[in-house]
PDB file of C-alpha atoms in Angstrom:
ATOM      1  CA  UNK A   1      40.904 -29.854  44.477  1.00  0.00           C
ATOM      2  CA  UNK A   2      44.128 -31.657  45.360  1.00  0.00           C
ATOM      3  CA  UNK A   3      46.166 -30.853  48.437  1.00  0.00           C
ATOM      4  CA  UNK A   4      49.028 -29.521  46.299  1.00  0.00           C
ATOM      5  CA  UNK A   5      46.729 -27.205  44.333  1.00  0.00           C
ATOM      6  CA  UNK A   6      45.059 -25.990  47.504  1.00  0.00           C
ATOM      7  CA  UNK A   7      48.399 -25.297  49.141  1.00  0.00           C
ATOM      8  CA  UNK A   8      49.617 -23.263  46.206  1.00  0.00           C
ATOM      9  CA  UNK A   9      46.574 -21.049  46.622  1.00  0.00           C
ATOM     10  CA  UNK A  10      47.487 -20.374  50.266  1.00  0.00           C
ATOM     11  CA  UNK A  11      51.124 -20.569  51.365  1.00  0.00           C
ATOM     12  CA  UNK A  12      50.103 -19.803  54.955  1.00  0.00           C
ATOM     13  CA  UNK A  13      49.405 -23.422  55.833  1.00  0.00           C
ATOM     14  CA  UNK A  14      52.974 -24.699  56.132  1.00  0.00           C
ATOM     15  CA  UNK A  15      55.495 -22.128  57.440  1.00  0.00           C
ATOM     16  CA  UNK A  16      58.977 -21.661  55.978  1.00  0.00           C
ATOM     17  CA  UNK A  17      58.342 -23.800  52.881  1.00  0.00           C
ATOM     18  CA  UNK A  18      57.544 -22.336  49.501  1.00  0.00           C
ATOM     19  CA  UNK A  19      55.003 -23.955  47.205  1.00  0.00           C
ATOM     20  CA  UNK A  20      57.815 -24.722  44.744  1.00  0.00           C
ATOM     21  CA  UNK A  21      59.613 -26.815  47.346  1.00  0.00           C
ATOM     22  CA  UNK A  22      56.648 -29.054  48.043  1.00  0.00           C
ATOM     23  CA  UNK A  23      57.028 -32.753  47.351  1.00  0.00           C
ATOM     24  CA  UNK A  24      54.295 -35.350  47.350  1.00  0.00           C
ATOM     25  CA  UNK A  25      55.480 -38.779  48.563  1.00  0.00           C
ATOM     26  CA  UNK A  26      55.489 -41.411  45.861  1.00  0.00           C
ATOM     27  CA  UNK A  27      54.711 -44.236  48.292  1.00  0.00           C
ATOM     28  CA  UNK A  28      52.740 -43.966  51.537  1.00  0.00           C
ATOM     29  CA  UNK A  29      52.412 -46.878  53.964  1.00  0.00           C
ATOM     30  CA  UNK A  30      49.800 -46.856  56.735  1.00  0.00           C
ATOM     31  CA  UNK A  31      49.026 -48.887  59.847  1.00  0.00           C
ATOM     32  CA  UNK A  32      45.277 -48.397  60.225  1.00  0.00           C
ATOM     33  CA  UNK A  33      44.966 -48.538  64.013  1.00  0.00           C
ATOM     34  CA  UNK A  34      42.107 -47.630  66.337  1.00  0.00           C
ATOM     35  CA  UNK A  35      38.959 -49.188  64.882  1.00  0.00           C
ATOM     36  CA  UNK A  36      38.038 -51.007  68.091  1.00  0.00           C
ATOM     37  CA  UNK A  37      38.698 -48.002  70.314  1.00  0.00           C
ATOM     38  CA  UNK A  38      36.650 -45.781  68.010  1.00  0.00           C
ATOM     39  CA  UNK A  39      33.702 -48.144  68.447  1.00  0.00           C
ATOM     40  CA  UNK A  40      34.195 -48.501  72.199  1.00  0.00           C
ATOM     41  CA  UNK A  41      34.100 -44.709  72.662  1.00  0.00           C
ATOM     42  CA  UNK A  42      30.650 -44.784  71.040  1.00  0.00           C
ATOM     43  CA  UNK A  43      29.427 -47.824  73.017  1.00  0.00           C
ATOM     44  CA  UNK A  44      29.338 -49.840  69.812  1.00  0.00           C
ATOM     45  CA  UNK A  45      30.653 -53.368  69.176  1.00  0.00           C
ATOM     46  CA  UNK A  46      34.258 -53.429  67.994  1.00  0.00           C
ATOM     47  CA  UNK A  47      33.192 -54.675  64.592  1.00  0.00           C
ATOM     48  CA  UNK A  48      31.357 -51.404  63.947  1.00  0.00           C
ATOM     49  CA  UNK A  49      34.760 -49.727  64.028  1.00  0.00           C
ATOM     50  CA  UNK A  50      36.117 -52.099  61.396  1.00  0.00           C
ATOM     51  CA  UNK A  51      33.173 -51.318  59.112  1.00  0.00           C
ATOM     52  CA  UNK A  52      33.788 -47.595  59.563  1.00  0.00           C
ATOM     53  CA  UNK A  53      37.473 -48.237  58.902  1.00  0.00           C
ATOM     54  CA  UNK A  54      36.653 -49.482  55.396  1.00  0.00           C
ATOM     55  CA  UNK A  55      35.097 -46.083  54.674  1.00  0.00           C
ATOM     56  CA  UNK A  56      38.263 -44.388  55.902  1.00  0.00           C
ATOM     57  CA  UNK A  57      40.379 -46.523  53.576  1.00  0.00           C
ATOM     58  CA  UNK A  58      38.126 -45.671  50.651  1.00  0.00           C
ATOM     59  CA  UNK A  59      38.604 -41.958  51.434  1.00  0.00           C
ATOM     60  CA  UNK A  60      42.386 -42.383  51.625  1.00  0.00           C
ATOM     61  CA  UNK A  61      42.434 -44.120  48.240  1.00  0.00           C
ATOM     62  CA  UNK A  62      40.521 -41.163  46.834  1.00  0.00           C
ATOM     63  CA  UNK A  63      42.999 -38.758  48.420  1.00  0.00           C
ATOM     64  CA  UNK A  64      45.927 -40.670  46.935  1.00  0.00           C
ATOM     65  CA  UNK A  65      44.324 -40.578  43.497  1.00  0.00           C
ATOM     66  CA  UNK A  66      43.682 -36.852  43.724  1.00  0.00           C
ATOM     67  CA  UNK A  67      47.212 -36.050  44.874  1.00  0.00           C
ATOM     68  CA  UNK A  68      49.334 -38.167  42.551  1.00  0.00           C
ATOM     69  CA  UNK A  69      50.480 -40.634  45.200  1.00  0.00           C
ATOM     70  CA  UNK A  70      51.495 -43.648  43.122  1.00  0.00           C
ATOM     71  CA  UNK A  71      51.690 -46.356  45.808  1.00  0.00           C
ATOM     72  CA  UNK A  72      49.489 -46.779  48.885  1.00  0.00           C
ATOM     73  CA  UNK A  73      50.187 -49.740  51.175  1.00  0.00           C
ATOM     74  CA  UNK A  74      48.005 -50.456  54.210  1.00  0.00           C
ATOM     75  CA  UNK A  75      48.265 -52.980  57.026  1.00  0.00           C
ATOM     76  CA  UNK A  76      44.845 -54.610  57.277  1.00  0.00           C
ATOM     77  CA  UNK A  77      45.511 -57.845  59.188  1.00  0.00           C
ATOM     78  CA  UNK A  78      48.778 -58.926  60.739  1.00  0.00           C
ATOM     79  CA  UNK A  79      49.965 -62.466  61.283  1.00  0.00           C
ATOM     80  CA  UNK A  80      49.576 -61.732  65.010  1.00  0.00           C
ATOM     81  CA  UNK A  81      45.912 -60.699  64.673  1.00  0.00           C
ATOM     82  CA  UNK A  82      44.844 -64.363  64.682  1.00  0.00           C
ATOM     83  CA  UNK A  83      45.273 -64.073  68.460  1.00  0.00           C
ATOM     84  CA  UNK A  84      42.207 -61.847  68.690  1.00  0.00           C
ATOM     85  CA  UNK A  85      38.848 -63.271  69.828  1.00  0.00           C
ATOM     86  CA  UNK A  86      37.616 -65.871  67.338  1.00  0.00           C
ATOM     87  CA  UNK A  87      34.338 -64.064  66.656  1.00  0.00           C
ATOM     88  CA  UNK A  88      36.155 -60.839  65.780  1.00  0.00           C
ATOM     89  CA  UNK A  89      38.533 -62.666  63.430  1.00  0.00           C
ATOM     90  CA  UNK A  90      35.598 -64.393  61.758  1.00  0.00           C
ATOM     91  CA  UNK A  91      33.817 -61.066  61.257  1.00  0.00           C
ATOM     92  CA  UNK A  92      36.986 -59.528  59.844  1.00  0.00           C
ATOM     93  CA  UNK A  93      37.263 -62.328  57.299  1.00  0.00           C
ATOM     94  CA  UNK A  94      33.620 -61.794  56.302  1.00  0.00           C
ATOM     95  CA  UNK A  95      34.242 -58.051  55.969  1.00  0.00           C
ATOM     96  CA  UNK A  96      37.256 -58.750  53.772  1.00  0.00           C
ATOM     97  CA  UNK A  97      35.118 -60.928  51.499  1.00  0.00           C
ATOM     98  CA  UNK A  98      32.326 -58.370  51.253  1.00  0.00           C
ATOM     99  CA  UNK A  99      34.744 -55.500  50.653  1.00  0.00           C
ATOM    100  CA  UNK A 100      36.453 -57.325  47.796  1.00  0.00           C
ATOM    101  CA  UNK A 101      33.107 -58.182  46.231  1.00  0.00           C
ATOM    102  CA  UNK A 102      31.947 -54.577  46.504  1.00  0.00           C
ATOM    103  CA  UNK A 103      35.068 -52.532  45.749  1.00  0.00           C
ATOM    104  CA  UNK A 104      36.622 -54.141  42.658  1.00  0.00           C
ATOM    105  CA  UNK A 105      34.331 -52.264  40.260  1.00  0.00           C
ATOM    106  CA  UNK A 106      35.261 -49.008  41.955  1.00  0.00           C
ATOM    107  CA  UNK A 107      38.962 -49.816  41.640  1.00  0.00           C
ATOM    108  CA  UNK A 108      38.576 -50.611  37.951  1.00  0.00           C
ATOM    109  CA  UNK A 109      36.700 -47.368  37.347  1.00  0.00           C
ATOM    110  CA  UNK A 110      39.422 -45.289  38.980  1.00  0.00           C
ATOM    111  CA  UNK A 111      42.388 -47.089  37.407  1.00  0.00           C
ATOM    112  CA  UNK A 112      43.625 -48.676  40.666  1.00  0.00           C
ATOM    113  CA  UNK A 113      45.693 -51.843  40.725  1.00  0.00           C
ATOM    114  CA  UNK A 114      45.107 -54.023  43.773  1.00  0.00           C
ATOM    115  CA  UNK A 115      47.613 -56.401  45.310  1.00  0.00           C
ATOM    116  CA  UNK A 116      47.279 -58.437  48.490  1.00  0.00           C
ATOM    117  CA  UNK A 117      50.562 -59.352  50.180  1.00  0.00           C
ATOM    118  CA  UNK A 118      50.931 -61.880  52.972  1.00  0.00           C
ATOM    119  CA  UNK A 119      50.361 -65.580  53.534  1.00  0.00           C
ATOM    120  CA  UNK A 120      46.919 -65.876  51.961  1.00  0.00           C
ATOM    121  CA  UNK A 121      47.038 -69.688  52.233  1.00  0.00           C
ATOM    122  CA  UNK A 122      45.636 -69.296  55.756  1.00  0.00           C
ATOM    123  CA  UNK A 123      42.412 -67.787  54.404  1.00  0.00           C
ATOM    124  CA  UNK A 124      39.315 -69.664  53.258  1.00  0.00           C
ATOM    125  CA  UNK A 125      39.209 -70.935  49.673  1.00  0.00           C
ATOM    126  CA  UNK A 126      36.471 -68.414  48.904  1.00  0.00           C
ATOM    127  CA  UNK A 127      38.568 -65.500  50.122  1.00  0.00           C
ATOM    128  CA  UNK A 128      41.677 -66.750  48.320  1.00  0.00           C
ATOM    129  CA  UNK A 129      39.700 -66.995  45.086  1.00  0.00           C
ATOM    130  CA  UNK A 130      38.335 -63.464  45.502  1.00  0.00           C
ATOM    131  CA  UNK A 131      41.834 -62.137  46.177  1.00  0.00           C
ATOM    132  CA  UNK A 132      43.322 -63.779  43.103  1.00  0.00           C
ATOM    133  CA  UNK A 133      40.381 -62.666  40.950  1.00  0.00           C
ATOM    134  CA  UNK A 134      40.585 -59.034  42.148  1.00  0.00           C
ATOM    135  CA  UNK A 135      44.317 -58.955  41.449  1.00  0.00           C
ATOM    136  CA  UNK A 136      43.807 -60.402  37.986  1.00  0.00           C
ATOM    137  CA  UNK A 137      41.022 -57.982  37.095  1.00  0.00           C
ATOM    138  CA  UNK A 138      43.023 -54.913  38.126  1.00  0.00           C
ATOM    139  CA  UNK A 139      46.486 -55.999  36.946  1.00  0.00           C
ATOM    140  CA  UNK A 140      46.600 -53.519  34.048  1.00  0.00           C
ATOM    141  CA  UNK A 141      45.506 -50.466  36.057  1.00  0.00           C
ATOM    142  CA  UNK A 142      48.165 -47.821  36.513  1.00  0.00           C
ATOM    143  CA  UNK A 143      47.084 -44.633  38.294  1.00  0.00           C
ATOM    144  CA  UNK A 144      47.447 -46.004  41.811  1.00  0.00           C
ATOM    145  CA  UNK A 145      49.010 -49.183  43.177  1.00  0.00           C
ATOM    146  CA  UNK A 146      46.967 -50.158  46.236  1.00  0.00           C
ATOM    147  CA  UNK A 147      48.533 -52.894  48.339  1.00  0.00           C
ATOM    148  CA  UNK A 148      46.757 -54.491  51.280  1.00  0.00           C
ATOM    149  CA  UNK A 149      48.924 -56.438  53.713  1.00  0.00           C
ATOM    150  CA  UNK A 150      46.787 -59.284  55.067  1.00  0.00           C
ATOM    151  CA  UNK A 151      48.097 -62.090  57.257  1.00  0.00           C
ATOM    152  CA  UNK A 152      51.378 -60.283  56.806  1.00  0.00           C
ATOM    153  CA  UNK A 153      54.353 -59.801  59.090  1.00  0.00           C
ATOM    154  CA  UNK A 154      57.709 -58.202  58.380  1.00  0.00           C
ATOM    155  CA  UNK A 155      59.603 -61.148  59.844  1.00  0.00           C
ATOM    156  CA  UNK A 156      57.518 -63.568  57.792  1.00  0.00           C
ATOM    157  CA  UNK A 157      58.324 -61.505  54.708  1.00  0.00           C
ATOM    158  CA  UNK A 158      62.070 -61.743  55.313  1.00  0.00           C
ATOM    159  CA  UNK A 159      61.927 -65.482  56.012  1.00  0.00           C
ATOM    160  CA  UNK A 160      59.853 -66.284  52.928  1.00  0.00           C
ATOM    161  CA  UNK A 161      62.201 -64.155  50.811  1.00  0.00           C
ATOM    162  CA  UNK A 162      65.222 -66.022  52.172  1.00  0.00           C
ATOM    163  CA  UNK A 163      63.584 -69.376  51.495  1.00  0.00           C
ATOM    164  CA  UNK A 164      62.890 -68.385  47.896  1.00  0.00           C
ATOM    165  CA  UNK A 165      66.451 -67.135  47.481  1.00  0.00           C
ATOM    166  CA  UNK A 166      67.956 -70.363  48.814  1.00  0.00           C
ATOM    167  CA  UNK A 167      65.603 -72.471  46.696  1.00  0.00           C
ATOM    168  CA  UNK A 168      66.793 -70.631  43.605  1.00  0.00           C
ATOM    169  CA  UNK A 169      70.408 -71.231  44.577  1.00  0.00           C
ATOM    170  CA  UNK A 170      69.861 -74.982  44.587  1.00  0.00           C
ATOM    171  CA  UNK A 171      69.151 -74.794  40.873  1.00  0.00           C
ATOM    172  CA  UNK A 172      72.267 -72.741  40.119  1.00  0.00           C
ATOM    173  CA  UNK A 173      75.915 -72.627  41.042  1.00  0.00           C
ATOM    174  CA  UNK A 174      75.876 -72.121  44.836  1.00  0.00           C
ATOM    175  CA  UNK A 175      76.513 -68.543  45.971  1.00  0.00           C
ATOM    176  CA  UNK A 176      77.625 -67.583  49.450  1.00  0.00           C
ATOM    177  CA  UNK A 177      78.187 -63.821  49.175  1.00  0.00           C
ATOM    178  CA  UNK A 178      74.706 -62.296  49.064  1.00  0.00           C
ATOM    179  CA  UNK A 179      73.883 -58.614  48.758  1.00  0.00           C
ATOM    180  CA  UNK A 180      70.737 -56.617  49.495  1.00  0.00           C
ATOM    181  CA  UNK A 181      69.595 -56.769  45.886  1.00  0.00           C
ATOM    182  CA  UNK A 182      69.674 -60.581  45.963  1.00  0.00           C
ATOM    183  CA  UNK A 183      67.058 -60.645  48.717  1.00  0.00           C
ATOM    184  CA  UNK A 184      64.995 -57.587  47.756  1.00  0.00           C
ATOM    185  CA  UNK A 185      63.562 -59.146  44.617  1.00  0.00           C
ATOM    186  CA  UNK A 186      61.852 -61.842  46.711  1.00  0.00           C
ATOM    187  CA  UNK A 187      60.219 -59.498  49.216  1.00  0.00           C
ATOM    188  CA  UNK A 188      56.455 -59.056  49.037  1.00  0.00           C
ATOM    189  CA  UNK A 189      56.763 -55.429  47.925  1.00  0.00           C
ATOM    190  CA  UNK A 190      59.548 -55.961  45.407  1.00  0.00           C
ATOM    191  CA  UNK A 191      57.370 -54.237  42.778  1.00  0.00           C
ATOM    192  CA  UNK A 192      57.242 -50.952  44.720  1.00  0.00           C
ATOM    193  CA  UNK A 193      59.749 -48.302  45.783  1.00  0.00           C
ATOM    194  CA  UNK A 194      60.397 -48.114  49.506  1.00  0.00           C
ATOM    195  CA  UNK A 195      57.789 -45.989  51.320  1.00  0.00           C
ATOM    196  CA  UNK A 196      58.619 -42.300  51.556  1.00  0.00           C
ATOM    197  CA  UNK A 197      56.119 -41.765  54.350  1.00  0.00           C
ATOM    198  CA  UNK A 198      54.888 -44.158  57.035  1.00  0.00           C
ATOM    199  CA  UNK A 199      51.735 -43.201  58.941  1.00  0.00           C
ATOM    200  CA  UNK A 200      50.321 -44.862  62.034  1.00  0.00           C
ATOM    201  CA  UNK A 201      46.994 -43.777  63.481  1.00  0.00           C
ATOM    202  CA  UNK A 202      45.604 -44.481  66.939  1.00  0.00           C
ATOM    203  CA  UNK A 203      48.373 -43.046  69.116  1.00  0.00           C
ATOM    204  CA  UNK A 204      50.813 -45.975  69.151  1.00  0.00           C
ATOM    205  CA  UNK A 205      54.383 -45.220  68.091  1.00  0.00           C
ATOM    206  CA  UNK A 206      55.845 -48.446  66.758  1.00  0.00           C
ATOM    207  CA  UNK A 207      55.888 -50.297  63.440  1.00  0.00           C
ATOM    208  CA  UNK A 208      54.491 -53.580  64.842  1.00  0.00           C
ATOM    209  CA  UNK A 209      56.259 -55.973  62.461  1.00  0.00           C
ATOM    210  CA  UNK A 210      55.175 -54.030  59.370  1.00  0.00           C
ATOM    211  CA  UNK A 211      57.579 -53.669  56.413  1.00  0.00           C
ATOM    212  CA  UNK A 212      60.684 -54.184  58.546  1.00  0.00           C
ATOM    213  CA  UNK A 213      63.010 -54.043  55.545  1.00  0.00           C
ATOM    214  CA  UNK A 214      61.224 -51.379  53.540  1.00  0.00           C
ATOM    215  CA  UNK A 215      60.818 -48.708  56.256  1.00  0.00           C
ATOM    216  CA  UNK A 216      64.559 -48.260  56.840  1.00  0.00           C
ATOM    217  CA  UNK A 217      64.621 -44.715  55.388  1.00  0.00           C
ATOM    218  CA  UNK A 218      60.949 -43.777  55.542  1.00  0.00           C
ATOM    219  CA  UNK A 219      59.734 -40.651  57.316  1.00  0.00           C
ATOM    220  CA  UNK A 220      57.488 -41.578  60.266  1.00  0.00           C
ATOM    221  CA  UNK A 221      54.281 -39.777  61.194  1.00  0.00           C
ATOM    222  CA  UNK A 222      52.267 -40.782  64.263  1.00  0.00           C
ATOM    223  CA  UNK A 223      48.852 -39.374  65.111  1.00  0.00           C
ATOM    224  CA  UNK A 224      46.410 -39.901  67.980  1.00  0.00           C
ATOM    225  CA  UNK A 225      43.547 -39.809  65.477  1.00  0.00           C
ATOM    226  CA  UNK A 226      41.749 -43.150  65.384  1.00  0.00           C
ATOM    227  CA  UNK A 227      41.623 -44.770  61.953  1.00  0.00           C
ATOM    228  CA  UNK A 228      37.875 -44.312  61.282  1.00  0.00           C
ATOM    229  CA  UNK A 229      38.404 -40.560  61.780  1.00  0.00           C
ATOM    230  CA  UNK A 230      41.454 -40.346  59.512  1.00  0.00           C
ATOM    231  CA  UNK A 231      40.066 -38.245  56.656  1.00  0.00           C
ATOM    232  CA  UNK A 232      41.545 -36.048  53.938  1.00  0.00           C
ATOM    233  CA  UNK A 233      42.311 -33.289  56.460  1.00  0.00           C
ATOM    234  CA  UNK A 234      44.317 -35.730  58.564  1.00  0.00           C
ATOM    235  CA  UNK A 235      46.078 -37.042  55.468  1.00  0.00           C
ATOM    236  CA  UNK A 236      46.993 -33.457  54.567  1.00  0.00           C
ATOM    237  CA  UNK A 237      48.575 -32.967  57.997  1.00  0.00           C
ATOM    238  CA  UNK A 238      50.696 -36.072  57.471  1.00  0.00           C
ATOM    239  CA  UNK A 239      51.799 -34.848  54.042  1.00  0.00           C
ATOM    240  CA  UNK A 240      52.552 -31.393  55.461  1.00  0.00           C
ATOM    241  CA  UNK A 241      54.756 -32.950  58.138  1.00  0.00           C
ATOM    242  CA  UNK A 242      56.557 -35.017  55.501  1.00  0.00           C
ATOM    243  CA  UNK A 243      57.190 -31.927  53.401  1.00  0.00           C
ATOM    244  CA  UNK A 244      59.047 -30.262  56.262  1.00  0.00           C
ATOM    245  CA  UNK A 245      61.543 -33.131  56.574  1.00  0.00           C
ATOM    246  CA  UNK A 246      64.999 -33.103  55.012  1.00  0.00           C
ATOM    247  CA  UNK A 247      65.691 -36.554  53.600  1.00  0.00           C
ATOM    248  CA  UNK A 248      69.471 -37.016  53.594  1.00  0.00           C
ATOM    249  CA  UNK A 249      69.914 -40.798  53.192  1.00  0.00           C
ATOM    250  CA  UNK A 250      73.270 -40.675  54.993  1.00  0.00           C
ATOM    251  CA  UNK A 251      74.432 -37.422  53.424  1.00  0.00           C
ATOM    252  CA  UNK A 252      74.757 -33.997  55.063  1.00  0.00           C
ATOM    253  CA  UNK A 253      72.440 -31.048  54.481  1.00  0.00           C
ATOM    254  CA  UNK A 254      74.853 -29.232  52.208  1.00  0.00           C
ATOM    255  CA  UNK A 255      74.983 -32.201  49.849  1.00  0.00           C
ATOM    256  CA  UNK A 256      71.194 -32.478  49.713  1.00  0.00           C
ATOM    257  CA  UNK A 257      70.755 -28.785  48.894  1.00  0.00           C
ATOM    258  CA  UNK A 258      73.153 -28.812  45.946  1.00  0.00           C
TER     259      UNK A 258
END
């Protein structure tokens, strides 16, 4: 049963909002934070938290599929995460390889298109090949667009987009008056609408260089829940919070309600 269907059967869950007013976000972006702390609380090595985090992501993909969320973008490895202990980084790379090898069949079965955004040139040749192969295999899938940001940073994204824009200009008549649309088409997520809802688990309340351009008008939801514990119930709470927001995009309430 989807969240929307379940809500319509019980309008007690979210006060002051009728079932007819409910909206499911088209695009949800998530910073999956708290794997290491989850493991530490259980006296386990940090890597055990990352393994459990893969299960949490799988559950969130299932939730998105069941609730007609069209785009799900998650921050798996930032360009700053290379600063972590070398053994942890190495294990994360191995986990990435194993997850790609294991999950592609599941994605194909459930009509999920996978994209990896970020500077993948820093990864091993094996991992780069797996990434490109997974993207190619799933390129025609349409029910859910799953994007994993790996070796990604919002500032990097803006710089690489600017470099591509300027390179294009060298092959055309030079242009000096650029607009937002000129740059947007070179951003890593140019294929997706801007996120409606941004979720961060683990208690931190910042965006940590994630989707700096794209989150300008997103609704933010922060939770103390550590990522390995972020299940469908937690996802429902985030959606419920989103559904109580009034998204004005610079307008006033009276204009939105017309």
